[in-house]
Amino acid sequence: MNEIKTQAIKDQLRTNTDNLMERGGFGSPTIFINENDMYFW
């Protein structure tokens, strides 16, 4: 659990969030299958 406080993890979370928003995703969890099919709960 200590890793969650590291800058590398924070940066990866920001990158993943930005990527999701660019693809039109919202909410969590959101899953992309075959690069284009978006599923979310």
PDB file of N, CA and C in Angstrom:
ATOM      1  N   MET A   1       0.810  -1.202   0.000  1.00  0.00           N
ATOM      2  CA  MET A   1       0.000   0.000   0.000  1.00  0.00           C
ATOM      3  C   MET A   1       0.852   1.265   0.000  1.00  0.00           C
ATOM      4  N   ASN A   2       2.086   1.174   0.394  1.00  0.00           N
ATOM      5  CA  ASN A   2       2.926   2.372   0.401  1.00  0.00           C
ATOM      6  C   ASN A   2       3.181   2.908  -1.003  1.00  0.00           C
ATOM      7  N   GLU A   3       3.137   2.008  -1.991  1.00  0.00           N
ATOM      8  CA  GLU A   3       3.404   2.440  -3.358  1.00  0.00           C
ATOM      9  C   GLU A   3       2.377   3.448  -3.855  1.00  0.00           C
ATOM     10  N   ILE A   4       1.171   3.404  -3.318  1.00  0.00           N
ATOM     11  CA  ILE A   4       0.123   4.312  -3.783  1.00  0.00           C
ATOM     12  C   ILE A   4       0.486   5.774  -3.540  1.00  0.00           C
ATOM     13  N   LYS A   5       1.400   6.000  -2.648  1.00  0.00           N
ATOM     14  CA  LYS A   5       1.822   7.366  -2.323  1.00  0.00           C
ATOM     15  C   LYS A   5       2.960   7.857  -3.208  1.00  0.00           C
ATOM     16  N   THR A   6       3.512   6.988  -4.048  1.00  0.00           N
ATOM     17  CA  THR A   6       4.665   7.381  -4.855  1.00  0.00           C
ATOM     18  C   THR A   6       4.236   8.237  -6.042  1.00  0.00           C
ATOM     19  N   GLN A   7       5.131   9.085  -6.476  1.00  0.00           N
ATOM     20  CA  GLN A   7       4.837   9.959  -7.613  1.00  0.00           C
ATOM     21  C   GLN A   7       4.601   9.160  -8.882  1.00  0.00           C
ATOM     22  N   ALA A   8       5.313   8.054  -9.055  1.00  0.00           N
ATOM     23  CA  ALA A   8       5.135   7.229 -10.257  1.00  0.00           C
ATOM     24  C   ALA A   8       3.704   6.706 -10.362  1.00  0.00           C
ATOM     25  N   ILE A   9       3.138   6.261  -9.270  1.00  0.00           N
ATOM     26  CA  ILE A   9       1.758   5.758  -9.267  1.00  0.00           C
ATOM     27  C   ILE A   9       0.781   6.900  -9.519  1.00  0.00           C
ATOM     28  N   LYS A  10       1.011   8.034  -8.895  1.00  0.00           N
ATOM     29  CA  LYS A  10       0.146   9.200  -9.116  1.00  0.00           C
ATOM     30  C   LYS A  10       0.179   9.630 -10.578  1.00  0.00           C
ATOM     31  N   ASP A  11       1.373   9.624 -11.166  1.00  0.00           N
ATOM     32  CA  ASP A  11       1.507   9.996 -12.575  1.00  0.00           C
ATOM     33  C   ASP A  11       0.780   9.012 -13.483  1.00  0.00           C
ATOM     34  N   GLN A  12       0.871   7.713 -13.180  1.00  0.00           N
ATOM     35  CA  GLN A  12       0.189   6.705 -13.997  1.00  0.00           C
ATOM     36  C   GLN A  12      -1.322   6.851 -13.891  1.00  0.00           C
ATOM     37  N   LEU A  13      -1.825   7.141 -12.709  1.00  0.00           N
ATOM     38  CA  LEU A  13      -3.260   7.361 -12.530  1.00  0.00           C
ATOM     39  C   LEU A  13      -3.718   8.559 -13.346  1.00  0.00           C
ATOM     40  N   ARG A  14      -2.947   9.634 -13.325  1.00  0.00           N
ATOM     41  CA  ARG A  14      -3.301  10.825 -14.106  1.00  0.00           C
ATOM     42  C   ARG A  14      -3.288  10.495 -15.599  1.00  0.00           C
ATOM     43  N   THR A  15      -2.287   9.774 -16.055  1.00  0.00           N
ATOM     44  CA  THR A  15      -2.197   9.384 -17.463  1.00  0.00           C
ATOM     45  C   THR A  15      -3.393   8.532 -17.868  1.00  0.00           C
ATOM     46  N   ASN A  16      -3.736   7.559 -17.048  1.00  0.00           N
ATOM     47  CA  ASN A  16      -4.885   6.690 -17.342  1.00  0.00           C
ATOM     48  C   ASN A  16      -6.180   7.490 -17.382  1.00  0.00           C
ATOM     49  N   THR A  17      -6.353   8.415 -16.444  1.00  0.00           N
ATOM     50  CA  THR A  17      -7.558   9.239 -16.388  1.00  0.00           C
ATOM     51  C   THR A  17      -7.650  10.134 -17.618  1.00  0.00           C
ATOM     52  N   ASP A  18      -6.555  10.779 -17.977  1.00  0.00           N
ATOM     53  CA  ASP A  18      -6.546  11.636 -19.163  1.00  0.00           C
ATOM     54  C   ASP A  18      -6.856  10.832 -20.421  1.00  0.00           C
ATOM     55  N   ASN A  19      -6.281   9.635 -20.530  1.00  0.00           N
ATOM     56  CA  ASN A  19      -6.521   8.758 -21.678  1.00  0.00           C
ATOM     57  C   ASN A  19      -8.000   8.389 -21.770  1.00  0.00           C
ATOM     58  N   LEU A  20      -8.589   8.038 -20.653  1.00  0.00           N
ATOM     59  CA  LEU A  20     -10.010   7.687 -20.627  1.00  0.00           C
ATOM     60  C   LEU A  20     -10.870   8.857 -21.090  1.00  0.00           C
ATOM     61  N   MET A  21     -10.593  10.040 -20.575  1.00  0.00           N
ATOM     62  CA  MET A  21     -11.387  11.213 -20.934  1.00  0.00           C
ATOM     63  C   MET A  21     -11.246  11.547 -22.421  1.00  0.00           C
ATOM     64  N   GLU A  22     -10.050  11.403 -22.970  1.00  0.00           N
ATOM     65  CA  GLU A  22      -9.836  11.655 -24.399  1.00  0.00           C
ATOM     66  C   GLU A  22     -10.634  10.689 -25.263  1.00  0.00           C
ATOM     67  N   ARG A  23     -10.864   9.493 -24.760  1.00  0.00           N
ATOM     68  CA  ARG A  23     -11.603   8.475 -25.516  1.00  0.00           C
ATOM     69  C   ARG A  23     -13.109   8.559 -25.275  1.00  0.00           C
ATOM     70  N   GLY A  24     -13.547   9.521 -24.466  1.00  0.00           N
ATOM     71  CA  GLY A  24     -14.968   9.706 -24.228  1.00  0.00           C
ATOM     72  C   GLY A  24     -15.518   8.879 -23.090  1.00  0.00           C
ATOM     73  N   GLY A  25     -14.650   8.264 -22.338  1.00  0.00           N
ATOM     74  CA  GLY A  25     -15.083   7.450 -21.205  1.00  0.00           C
ATOM     75  C   GLY A  25     -15.436   8.304 -20.005  1.00  0.00           C
ATOM     76  N   PHE A  26     -16.186   7.712 -19.118  1.00  0.00           N
ATOM     77  CA  PHE A  26     -16.535   8.382 -17.870  1.00  0.00           C
ATOM     78  C   PHE A  26     -16.869   7.321 -16.844  1.00  0.00           C
ATOM     79  N   GLY A  27     -16.724   7.657 -15.595  1.00  0.00           N
ATOM     80  CA  GLY A  27     -17.070   6.723 -14.529  1.00  0.00           C
ATOM     81  C   GLY A  27     -16.023   5.645 -14.349  1.00  0.00           C
ATOM     82  N   SER A  28     -16.244   4.883 -13.325  1.00  0.00           N
ATOM     83  CA  SER A  28     -15.298   3.823 -13.004  1.00  0.00           C
ATOM     84  C   SER A  28     -16.078   2.633 -12.482  1.00  0.00           C
ATOM     85  N   PRO A  29     -15.824   1.459 -12.956  1.00  0.00           N
ATOM     86  CA  PRO A  29     -14.808   1.124 -13.954  1.00  0.00           C
ATOM     87  C   PRO A  29     -15.323   1.312 -15.373  1.00  0.00           C
ATOM     88  N   THR A  30     -14.453   1.695 -16.245  1.00  0.00           N
ATOM     89  CA  THR A  30     -14.702   1.735 -17.680  1.00  0.00           C
ATOM     90  C   THR A  30     -13.672   0.831 -18.336  1.00  0.00           C
ATOM     91  N   ILE A  31     -14.121  -0.004 -19.251  1.00  0.00           N
ATOM     92  CA  ILE A  31     -13.248  -0.977 -19.902  1.00  0.00           C
ATOM     93  C   ILE A  31     -13.382  -0.812 -21.412  1.00  0.00           C
ATOM     94  N   PHE A  32     -12.258  -0.821 -22.115  1.00  0.00           N
ATOM     95  CA  PHE A  32     -12.264  -0.823 -23.573  1.00  0.00           C
ATOM     96  C   PHE A  32     -11.836  -2.198 -24.051  1.00  0.00           C
ATOM     97  N   ILE A  33     -12.620  -2.766 -24.968  1.00  0.00           N
ATOM     98  CA  ILE A  33     -12.311  -4.059 -25.566  1.00  0.00           C
ATOM     99  C   ILE A  33     -12.162  -3.838 -27.062  1.00  0.00           C
ATOM    100  N   ASN A  34     -11.155  -4.437 -27.644  1.00  0.00           N
ATOM    101  CA  ASN A  34     -10.867  -4.266 -29.075  1.00  0.00           C
ATOM    102  C   ASN A  34     -10.614  -2.804 -29.418  1.00  0.00           C
ATOM    103  N   GLU A  35     -10.018  -2.072 -28.493  1.00  0.00           N
ATOM    104  CA  GLU A  35      -9.611  -0.677 -28.676  1.00  0.00           C
ATOM    105  C   GLU A  35     -10.765   0.311 -28.807  1.00  0.00           C
ATOM    106  N   ASN A  36     -11.959  -0.110 -29.198  1.00  0.00           N
ATOM    107  CA  ASN A  36     -13.038   0.840 -29.449  1.00  0.00           C
ATOM    108  C   ASN A  36     -14.322   0.568 -28.682  1.00  0.00           C
ATOM    109  N   ASP A  37     -14.570  -0.654 -28.299  1.00  0.00           N
ATOM    110  CA  ASP A  37     -15.817  -0.991 -27.617  1.00  0.00           C
ATOM    111  C   ASP A  37     -15.701  -0.618 -26.148  1.00  0.00           C
ATOM    112  N   MET A  38     -16.530   0.341 -25.703  1.00  0.00           N
ATOM    113  CA  MET A  38     -16.460   0.831 -24.333  1.00  0.00           C
ATOM    114  C   MET A  38     -17.597   0.242 -23.498  1.00  0.00           C
ATOM    115  N   TYR A  39     -17.236  -0.241 -22.332  1.00  0.00           N
ATOM    116  CA  TYR A  39     -18.204  -0.777 -21.374  1.00  0.00           C
ATOM    117  C   TYR A  39     -17.954  -0.120 -20.028  1.00  0.00           C
ATOM    118  N   PHE A  40     -19.032   0.207 -19.336  1.00  0.00           N
ATOM    119  CA  PHE A  40     -18.878   0.828 -18.021  1.00  0.00           C
ATOM    120  C   PHE A  40     -20.021   0.413 -17.122  1.00  0.00           C
ATOM    121  N   TRP A  41     -19.801   0.559 -15.841  1.00  0.00           N
ATOM    122  CA  TRP A  41     -20.819   0.235 -14.854  1.00  0.00           C
ATOM    123  C   TRP A  41     -21.247   1.484 -14.167  1.00  0.00           C
TER     124      TRP A  41
END
